[in-house]
Short mmCIF file of C-alpha atoms and ligand atoms in Angstrom, two decimals:
data_model
loop_
_atom_site.label_atom_id
_atom_site.label_comp_id
_atom_site.label_asym_id
_atom_site.label_seq_id
_atom_site.Cartn_x
_atom_site.Cartn_y
_atom_site.Cartn_z
CA MET M 1 -265.90 51.60 -47.75
CA ASN M 2 -266.04 50.82 -44.21
CA ARG M 3 -264.06 49.50 -41.17
CA THR M 4 -264.80 45.70 -42.16
CA GLN M 5 -262.96 46.11 -45.00
CA ILE M 6 -259.37 46.72 -43.53
CA ILE M 7 -257.51 43.65 -43.82
CA TYR M 8 -255.93 42.47 -41.15
CA ASP M 9 -253.13 39.77 -41.47
CA GLU M 10 -249.90 38.18 -40.14
CA PHE M 11 -248.32 41.50 -39.66
CA GLY M 12 -251.25 43.92 -38.48
CA PRO M 13 -252.03 46.45 -38.16
CA GLU M 14 -251.74 46.33 -34.27
CA TYR M 15 -253.32 49.78 -33.80
CA ILE M 16 -255.55 51.98 -35.04
CA LEU M 17 -256.27 54.92 -32.68
CA GLU M 18 -258.95 57.99 -33.79
CA VAL M 19 -258.33 61.01 -31.78
CA TYR M 20 -260.95 63.86 -31.42
CA ASP M 21 -259.92 67.44 -29.54
CA PRO M 22 -263.34 69.37 -28.72
CA LYS M 23 -261.55 72.07 -27.59
CA LEU M 24 -259.57 72.47 -30.84
CA LYS M 25 -262.02 70.53 -33.16
CA PHE M 26 -259.55 68.46 -34.85
CA ARG M 27 -259.65 64.63 -35.91
CA GLY M 28 -256.15 62.74 -35.52
CA ILE M 29 -255.52 59.05 -36.78
CA LEU M 30 -253.02 56.89 -36.08
CA VAL M 31 -252.08 53.60 -37.56
CA ILE M 32 -249.51 51.19 -35.99
CA ASP M 33 -249.50 48.51 -38.39
CA ASN M 34 -246.22 46.47 -37.01
CA THR M 35 -243.66 46.64 -34.31
CA ILE M 36 -242.15 43.52 -34.66
CA LEU M 37 -238.78 44.78 -35.99
CA GLY M 38 -239.11 47.65 -33.40
CA PRO M 39 -241.24 51.12 -32.79
CA ALA M 40 -243.27 51.75 -36.03
CA LYS M 41 -242.14 54.72 -37.87
CA GLY M 42 -243.95 56.69 -40.10
CA GLY M 43 -244.94 60.36 -40.83
CA ILE M 44 -247.83 62.59 -39.99
CA ARG M 45 -249.81 63.40 -43.05
CA ILE M 46 -252.05 66.61 -43.04
CA THR M 47 -254.79 66.62 -45.43
CA PRO M 48 -258.60 67.75 -45.82
CA THR M 49 -259.39 63.89 -46.86
CA VAL M 50 -256.68 61.61 -45.06
CA ASN M 51 -258.74 58.82 -43.67
CA ILE M 52 -258.13 55.52 -41.44
CA TYR M 53 -258.12 53.22 -45.04
CA GLU M 54 -255.42 55.67 -46.93
CA LEU M 55 -253.25 55.50 -43.50
CA VAL M 56 -253.80 51.58 -43.53
CA ARG M 57 -252.25 50.87 -46.44
CA LEU M 58 -249.13 53.77 -45.82
CA ALA M 59 -248.66 52.31 -42.43
CA ARG M 60 -248.18 49.05 -44.37
CA ALA M 61 -245.62 50.20 -46.78
CA MET M 62 -243.15 51.40 -44.02
CA THR M 63 -243.68 48.08 -42.88
CA PHE M 64 -241.98 46.43 -45.80
CA LYS M 65 -239.72 49.96 -46.35
CA ASN M 66 -238.25 49.77 -43.11
CA ALA M 67 -237.74 45.79 -43.26
CA LEU M 68 -235.97 46.30 -46.21
CA ALA M 69 -233.84 48.86 -45.17
CA GLU M 70 -232.87 46.82 -42.45
CA LEU M 71 -233.90 49.47 -39.52
CA PRO M 72 -235.00 48.33 -36.27
CA PHE M 73 -238.24 49.98 -36.96
CA GLY M 74 -242.28 48.85 -37.48
CA GLY M 75 -244.47 50.59 -39.75
CA ALA M 76 -247.04 53.42 -39.03
CA LYS M 77 -248.79 56.44 -40.75
CA ALA M 78 -250.15 59.33 -38.89
CA GLY M 79 -252.81 61.65 -39.92
CA LEU M 80 -254.50 64.85 -39.01
CA VAL M 81 -258.21 65.78 -41.36
CA LEU M 82 -257.44 69.33 -41.48
CA ASP M 83 -257.56 72.07 -44.93
CA LEU M 84 -254.42 74.18 -43.80
CA SER M 85 -255.25 76.76 -46.01
CA LYS M 86 -258.00 77.41 -43.43
CA ILE M 87 -255.94 77.74 -40.53
CA THR M 88 -253.29 80.02 -39.15
CA TRP M 89 -249.82 78.89 -37.83
CA GLU M 90 -250.46 79.25 -34.24
CA LYS M 91 -253.64 76.92 -34.30
CA LYS M 92 -251.56 74.23 -36.17
CA LYS M 93 -249.04 74.21 -33.74
CA GLU M 94 -251.84 74.17 -30.70
CA ILE M 95 -253.14 70.93 -33.00
CA ILE M 96 -249.77 69.26 -33.24
CA GLN M 97 -249.28 70.03 -29.48
CA SER M 98 -252.83 68.44 -28.69
CA PHE M 99 -252.21 65.58 -31.11
CA SER M 100 -248.67 64.63 -29.73
CA ARG M 101 -250.07 64.71 -25.73
CA ALA M 102 -252.83 62.51 -27.03
CA LEU M 103 -250.22 59.88 -28.56
CA LYS M 104 -247.72 59.70 -25.66
CA PRO M 105 -249.27 56.60 -24.34
CA PHE M 106 -247.57 55.28 -27.81
CA ALA M 107 -244.87 57.87 -28.36
CA PRO M 108 -241.96 57.04 -28.60
CA LYS M 109 -242.22 53.56 -27.33
CA LYS M 110 -244.42 52.08 -30.16
CA TYR M 111 -244.70 54.88 -32.44
CA ILE M 112 -242.07 57.54 -33.59
CA ALA M 113 -243.50 60.50 -35.55
CA GLY M 114 -241.64 61.86 -38.98
CA PRO M 115 -242.65 64.54 -41.22
CA ASP M 116 -245.20 63.60 -44.46
CA MET M 117 -247.34 66.04 -46.57
CA GLY M 118 -248.49 69.42 -44.58
CA THR M 119 -245.81 68.78 -41.77
CA GLY M 120 -241.98 69.73 -41.62
CA GLU M 121 -239.44 70.07 -39.37
CA ARG M 122 -241.15 72.62 -37.35
CA GLU M 123 -243.92 70.16 -36.92
CA MET M 124 -241.65 67.59 -35.74
CA GLN M 125 -239.69 70.32 -33.28
CA TRP M 126 -243.55 70.67 -31.91
CA PHE M 127 -244.09 67.29 -31.47
CA SER M 128 -241.12 66.14 -29.77
CA GLU M 129 -241.56 69.03 -27.49
CA ALA M 130 -245.02 68.34 -26.57
CA ASN M 131 -244.34 64.66 -25.76
CA GLY M 132 -241.51 65.69 -24.05
CA SER M 133 -239.03 63.14 -25.69
CA TRP M 134 -236.23 63.62 -27.82
CA GLN M 135 -236.46 60.38 -29.43
CA ALA M 136 -240.70 61.13 -30.33
CA ALA M 137 -239.85 62.40 -33.54
CA THR M 138 -237.58 62.61 -36.33
CA GLY M 139 -236.78 65.15 -39.17
CA LYS M 140 -236.36 68.14 -36.39
CA PRO M 141 -234.53 70.83 -37.30
CA ALA M 142 -230.59 71.02 -37.49
CA ASN M 143 -230.28 73.98 -34.98
CA LEU M 144 -232.54 71.33 -32.72
CA CYS M 145 -229.88 69.30 -30.29
CA LEU M 146 -229.95 67.22 -27.41
CA LYS M 147 -226.69 67.63 -25.52
CA ILE M 148 -225.64 64.19 -23.92
CA PHE M 149 -225.71 64.40 -20.33
CA GLY M 150 -222.01 63.78 -19.08
CA LYS M 151 -220.52 63.67 -22.31
CA LYS M 152 -219.47 66.52 -24.94
CA GLU M 153 -221.57 64.98 -27.91
CA LYS M 154 -225.03 66.11 -29.07
CA LYS M 155 -227.13 64.89 -31.30
CA CYS M 156 -228.61 67.24 -33.66
CA GLY M 157 -232.02 67.25 -35.98
CA LEU M 158 -231.64 65.81 -39.57
CA PRO M 159 -234.51 67.17 -41.24
CA HIS M 160 -235.87 65.91 -44.64
CA GLU M 161 -235.51 69.17 -46.02
CA PHE M 162 -231.55 68.25 -46.31
CA GLY M 163 -232.84 66.02 -49.18
CA SER M 164 -232.18 62.78 -48.31
CA THR M 165 -235.25 61.21 -50.29
CA GLY M 166 -233.98 62.93 -53.48
CA TYR M 167 -230.77 61.87 -53.11
CA GLY M 168 -231.50 58.31 -52.68
CA VAL M 169 -234.05 58.05 -55.64
CA ALA M 170 -230.76 59.44 -57.56
CA TRP M 171 -228.79 56.88 -56.79
CA ALA M 172 -231.52 54.37 -56.97
CA ALA M 173 -231.79 55.56 -60.90
CA LYS M 174 -227.74 55.46 -61.25
CA THR M 175 -227.78 51.83 -59.92
CA ALA M 176 -230.75 50.66 -62.30
CA ALA M 177 -229.22 52.59 -65.16
CA ASP M 178 -225.75 50.88 -64.34
CA PHE M 179 -227.46 47.28 -64.65
CA ILE M 180 -229.10 48.09 -68.06
CA ASP M 181 -225.97 49.46 -69.32
CA LEU M 182 -227.44 52.70 -69.51
CA ASP M 183 -224.70 55.69 -69.29
CA LEU M 184 -226.21 58.20 -67.01
CA ASN M 185 -223.83 60.88 -68.99
CA LYS M 186 -226.19 60.08 -72.55
CA ALA M 187 -229.48 59.41 -70.36
CA THR M 188 -232.51 61.66 -70.08
CA VAL M 189 -234.53 62.09 -67.13
CA ALA M 190 -238.53 63.35 -66.47
CA ILE M 191 -239.17 64.03 -62.60
CA ALA M 192 -243.31 64.72 -62.09
CA GLY M 193 -243.49 66.52 -59.08
CA PHE M 194 -240.83 69.39 -58.18
CA GLY M 195 -241.45 69.30 -54.33
CA ASN M 196 -238.96 67.98 -51.81
CA VAL M 197 -238.19 64.69 -53.52
CA GLY M 198 -238.42 66.14 -57.13
CA ILE M 199 -236.28 68.98 -56.49
CA PHE M 200 -233.44 66.99 -54.88
CA ALA M 201 -233.96 63.95 -57.15
CA CYS M 202 -233.25 66.59 -59.96
CA LYS M 203 -230.25 68.15 -58.36
CA TYR M 204 -228.79 65.00 -57.90
CA LEU M 205 -228.96 63.28 -61.13
CA HIS M 206 -227.57 66.71 -62.43
CA GLN M 207 -224.82 66.34 -60.84
CA LEU M 208 -224.46 62.38 -61.69
CA GLY M 209 -224.01 63.56 -65.57
CA ALA M 210 -227.68 62.78 -66.31
CA LYS M 211 -230.29 65.59 -68.34
CA ILE M 212 -232.98 66.50 -66.74
CA ILE M 213 -235.37 67.34 -70.09
CA ALA M 214 -238.49 67.32 -68.15
CA VAL M 215 -240.18 68.40 -64.92
CA SER M 216 -243.85 69.02 -63.63
CA ASP M 217 -245.80 70.22 -60.81
CA SER M 218 -249.54 70.60 -60.13
CA GLN M 219 -250.03 73.32 -62.72
CA GLY M 220 -248.00 71.69 -65.67
CA ALA M 221 -245.27 70.38 -67.07
CA VAL M 222 -241.87 72.28 -68.90
CA PHE M 223 -239.83 70.20 -71.20
CA GLN M 224 -236.84 71.10 -72.95
CA LYS M 225 -235.00 68.58 -75.22
CA GLN M 226 -231.73 70.02 -74.79
CA GLY M 227 -231.80 69.92 -70.62
CA LEU M 228 -233.40 72.32 -68.06
CA ASN M 229 -231.15 74.11 -65.47
CA PRO M 230 -232.16 72.63 -62.37
CA SER M 231 -230.71 75.57 -59.74
CA GLU M 232 -233.33 77.74 -62.36
CA LEU M 233 -235.91 75.53 -61.71
CA GLU M 234 -235.35 75.33 -57.93
CA LYS M 235 -234.90 78.98 -57.62
CA LEU M 236 -238.35 79.65 -59.47
CA LYS M 237 -240.03 76.76 -57.29
CA LYS M 238 -238.75 78.17 -54.11
CA SER M 239 -239.44 82.00 -54.91
CA GLY M 240 -243.39 80.85 -55.10
CA LYS M 241 -243.62 80.10 -58.98
CA SER M 242 -244.81 77.53 -60.76
CA ILE M 243 -242.27 75.87 -62.94
CA ILE M 244 -244.53 76.56 -65.99
CA GLU M 245 -242.93 80.04 -65.60
CA TYR M 246 -239.29 78.75 -66.83
CA PRO M 247 -238.92 81.14 -69.47
CA LEU M 248 -237.51 78.43 -71.73
CA GLY M 249 -238.66 75.08 -73.33
CA LYS M 250 -242.22 73.89 -74.14
CA LYS M 251 -245.21 73.71 -71.86
CA LEU M 252 -247.20 70.76 -71.58
CA LYS M 253 -250.15 70.01 -69.57
CA ARG M 254 -248.96 68.18 -66.45
CA GLU M 255 -250.21 64.45 -67.44
CA GLU M 256 -247.87 64.51 -70.56
CA ILE M 257 -244.77 64.23 -68.87
CA TYR M 258 -245.80 60.29 -68.24
CA GLU M 259 -245.52 59.99 -72.07
CA LEU M 260 -242.53 61.84 -73.12
CA GLU M 261 -239.42 59.65 -74.94
CA THR M 262 -237.31 59.68 -71.89
CA ASP M 263 -234.72 57.10 -70.32
CA ILE M 264 -235.96 57.25 -66.60
CA LEU M 265 -239.06 58.60 -65.40
CA ILE M 266 -239.70 59.54 -61.98
CA PRO M 267 -243.00 60.10 -60.81
CA ALA M 268 -242.36 62.25 -57.48
CA ALA M 269 -245.90 63.59 -56.60
CA SER M 270 -249.23 61.56 -55.62
CA ALA M 271 -250.69 58.26 -55.68
CA ASP M 272 -251.83 56.23 -58.96
CA VAL M 273 -250.46 59.02 -61.39
CA ILE M 274 -249.76 56.05 -63.85
CA ASN M 275 -253.22 54.06 -64.34
CA GLN M 276 -255.51 52.78 -67.32
CA ASN M 277 -255.18 55.85 -69.08
CA ASN M 278 -251.86 56.52 -69.68
CA VAL M 279 -250.15 52.95 -69.11
CA ASN M 280 -249.69 51.76 -72.80
CA LYS M 281 -248.16 55.93 -73.34
CA VAL M 282 -245.35 55.31 -71.25
CA LYS M 283 -242.01 54.72 -73.45
CA ALA M 284 -239.73 55.34 -70.23
CA LYS M 285 -236.91 52.47 -69.95
CA ILE M 286 -236.46 52.82 -66.21
CA ILE M 287 -239.10 54.21 -63.67
CA ILE M 288 -237.68 55.53 -60.26
CA GLU M 289 -240.46 55.49 -57.83
CA GLY M 290 -239.85 58.73 -55.67
CA ALA M 291 -243.68 58.89 -54.66
CA ASN M 292 -245.24 56.53 -52.49
CA ILE M 293 -247.46 54.01 -54.59
CA PRO M 294 -247.82 55.95 -58.00
CA ILE M 295 -248.19 52.80 -59.97
CA PRO M 296 -250.95 50.79 -58.41
CA GLU M 297 -249.52 47.24 -59.16
CA LYS M 298 -251.79 45.59 -61.98
CA TYR M 299 -250.29 48.56 -63.88
CA GLU M 300 -246.69 48.05 -62.53
CA GLU M 301 -247.23 44.56 -63.95
CA ILE M 302 -248.18 45.63 -67.42
CA LEU M 303 -245.24 48.11 -67.63
CA GLY M 304 -242.75 45.33 -66.51
CA GLN M 305 -244.39 42.81 -69.00
CA LYS M 306 -243.05 45.71 -71.75
CA GLY M 307 -239.37 45.57 -70.11
CA ILE M 308 -239.62 48.66 -68.06
CA LEU M 309 -237.66 48.63 -65.06
CA ILE M 310 -239.41 49.93 -61.96
CA VAL M 311 -237.35 50.11 -58.94
CA PRO M 312 -240.19 50.28 -55.91
CA ASP M 313 -241.24 53.03 -53.92
CA ILE M 314 -240.15 50.85 -51.07
CA ILE M 315 -236.64 50.83 -51.90
CA ALA M 316 -236.39 54.01 -54.08
CA ASN M 317 -237.59 56.73 -51.82
CA SER M 318 -236.30 55.42 -48.35
CA GLY M 319 -233.58 57.82 -47.90
CA GLY M 320 -236.01 59.67 -45.74
CA VAL M 321 -236.76 57.02 -43.06
CA ILE M 322 -233.15 56.10 -43.34
CA SER M 323 -232.40 59.54 -42.64
CA SER M 324 -235.12 59.29 -39.76
CA TYR M 325 -232.92 56.38 -38.61
CA ALA M 326 -229.25 58.34 -38.85
CA GLU M 327 -231.22 61.16 -36.77
CA TYR M 328 -232.24 58.41 -34.17
CA ARG M 329 -228.67 56.92 -33.75
CA GLY M 330 -227.50 60.50 -33.59
CA TYR M 331 -225.13 60.54 -37.11
CA ASN M 332 -224.31 63.87 -38.52
CA PRO M 333 -225.38 64.86 -41.98
CA LYS M 334 -222.26 63.25 -43.79
CA LYS M 335 -222.63 60.17 -42.47
CA MET M 336 -226.55 60.24 -42.91
CA PHE M 337 -225.92 60.88 -46.73
CA GLU M 338 -223.41 57.82 -46.62
CA THR M 339 -225.85 55.87 -45.10
CA VAL M 340 -228.42 56.52 -47.83
CA LYS M 341 -226.43 56.03 -50.54
CA LYS M 342 -225.03 52.66 -49.10
CA LYS M 343 -227.90 51.45 -48.12
CA ILE M 344 -230.07 52.32 -51.46
CA VAL M 345 -227.49 51.21 -53.86
CA LYS M 346 -226.91 47.79 -51.89
CA ASN M 347 -230.69 47.20 -51.94
CA THR M 348 -231.24 48.10 -55.72
CA GLU M 349 -228.58 45.94 -56.84
CA THR M 350 -229.97 43.41 -54.71
CA ILE M 351 -233.48 43.17 -55.96
CA LEU M 352 -232.16 43.79 -59.90
CA ARG M 353 -229.93 40.50 -59.47
CA GLU M 354 -232.71 38.48 -57.52
CA ALA M 355 -235.35 39.80 -60.19
CA LYS M 356 -233.25 38.70 -63.02
CA LYS M 357 -232.52 35.43 -61.60
CA GLN M 358 -235.90 34.13 -60.25
CA ASN M 359 -237.73 35.96 -63.00
CA LEU M 360 -239.93 38.12 -61.12
CA SER M 361 -240.77 41.89 -60.99
CA LEU M 362 -238.29 43.83 -58.84
CA ARG M 363 -241.32 44.63 -56.05
CA GLN M 364 -241.99 41.02 -55.83
CA VAL M 365 -238.44 40.20 -54.84
CA ALA M 366 -238.41 43.44 -52.47
CA LEU M 367 -241.66 41.98 -50.86
CA LYS M 368 -240.44 38.27 -50.37
CA ILE M 369 -237.25 40.20 -48.57
CA ALA M 370 -239.25 41.99 -46.67
CA VAL M 371 -241.65 39.43 -45.47
CA SER M 372 -238.87 37.04 -44.78
CA ARG M 373 -236.82 39.85 -42.60
CA ILE M 374 -240.05 40.23 -40.82
CA LYS M 375 -240.91 36.90 -39.96
CA LYS M 376 -237.67 36.14 -38.95
CA GLY M 377 -238.20 39.51 -36.32
P1 LIG L 1 -243.99 68.24 -51.88
O1 LIG L 1 -245.40 68.76 -50.87
O2 LIG L 1 -243.12 68.39 -51.34
O3 LIG L 1 -244.23 68.06 -53.42
C1 LIG L 1 -245.21 68.00 -54.21
C2 LIG L 1 -244.84 68.23 -55.67
O4 LIG L 1 -245.61 67.53 -56.55
C3 LIG L 1 -245.27 69.46 -55.31
O5 LIG L 1 -243.98 70.48 -56.59
C4 LIG L 1 -246.65 69.26 -56.50
O6 LIG L 1 -246.96 71.16 -56.93
C5 LIG L 1 -246.73 68.55 -57.10
N1 LIG L 1 -247.64 68.11 -57.48
C6 LIG L 1 -248.86 68.07 -56.97
N2 LIG L 1 -250.10 67.03 -57.50
C7 LIG L 1 -249.26 67.01 -59.04
C8 LIG L 1 -249.62 66.33 -60.19
N3 LIG L 1 -250.81 65.41 -59.86
N4 LIG L 1 -248.66 66.31 -61.15
C9 LIG L 1 -247.44 66.73 -61.03
N5 LIG L 1 -247.08 67.31 -60.13
C10 LIG L 1 -247.70 67.51 -58.64
O7 LIG L 1 -243.99 66.72 -51.39
P2 LIG L 1 -242.67 65.56 -51.18
O8 LIG L 1 -242.29 65.59 -50.20
O9 LIG L 1 -241.72 65.77 -52.51
O10 LIG L 1 -243.37 64.27 -51.76
C11 LIG L 1 -243.91 63.77 -52.94
C12 LIG L 1 -244.29 62.62 -52.77
O11 LIG L 1 -243.01 61.59 -52.34
C13 LIG L 1 -245.19 61.68 -51.94
O12 LIG L 1 -246.44 60.97 -52.26
C14 LIG L 1 -244.81 61.64 -50.69
O13 LIG L 1 -245.30 60.44 -49.71
C15 LIG L 1 -243.49 60.72 -51.20
N6 LIG L 1 -242.19 60.43 -50.24
C16 LIG L 1 -241.81 61.93 -49.73
C17 LIG L 1 -240.64 61.77 -48.91
C18 LIG L 1 -240.26 62.79 -48.30
O14 LIG L 1 -238.92 62.76 -47.51
N7 LIG L 1 -240.53 64.25 -48.33
C19 LIG L 1 -240.22 60.39 -48.67
C20 LIG L 1 -240.49 59.18 -49.11
C21 LIG L 1 -241.67 59.39 -49.83
#
């Protein structure tokens, strides 16, 4: 792919910035897709392969996600081309600080950073401190607080490690299940990907009464018809092991999870996991997109034609950016979780209702709503 293949349209991308630090020898990229609704919000992804084209797609998804969640943010995404297994913690800190200083003309006025793959609360603290503004990044640590001058109040960080995205995914699932009269207390769930999103989706769906019959990570999947124990799985994962070391259940190849007999399937790992190889083998009634772009649109259409309800990523996983907004406004964790639930339930209900009325897919309705909000400004 070359640069001329980037599609510029009525929304953006407004800026594509590439930076290189000759001293630290790293490349960074910032794509600001659209700022009509406010400063562009999007995480910093660190992988050895991150590139402009991937970031352009992800930044556009953020533009729509923020508009759908009715947040005063545009969409962006940033990337650092780095292999984290090859650098030290200290070097990573220097790189984040340098990248932050390079983006200072944009952040926080036009760009607000957040965590993504390879970054978390610690990196957001480094980014914000190097920029010199509290507002430059969200997803900062909970013990990092800003005293508001002259007032007793203080604003504190709301890290994504609190689980806002998985919590929102669980509520999107509950709302979709209610819509098709599927009793969550009798429903089965399979979760592909057991990281930040998967762990919390698992925990909250279990609390809502669902039976988690399968989970997977990069090493494989574990399946148990009678239900898995979410806290045991979480303990295992947090001890640095793979979920395939869970002592009970049947071990499967990681791709087999998409083909299981389950009421609800939650892809919560990487992109394009449902594709030409397995689209005809999916048996779930509902798919909740915890990951970003887990199913290319043409396969979503095929699944939709079979009557499978798909709550798209731009609604289902917006808990993270809603938490970012809560942090930006200085909410406490309780108010953040309430805001995530309220917005995700309302938006999921709206797209379910309108899709039925207009005979469109949930994604088509979601995009129509997002586009009209952005056009109104
Ligand atoms: P993470 O790095 O915490 O966890 C990813 C998990 O997926 C790990 O358990 C990993 O072992 C597993 N995995 C990797 N490749 C896999 C594969 N091919 N099959 C099965 N499992 C695999 O990441 P995360 O923060 O949970 O993010 C997951 C997805 O959700 C990404 O697409 C991310 O962009 C999206 N997302 C995350 C957030 C957030 O707040 N964390 C918000 C919105 C969207």
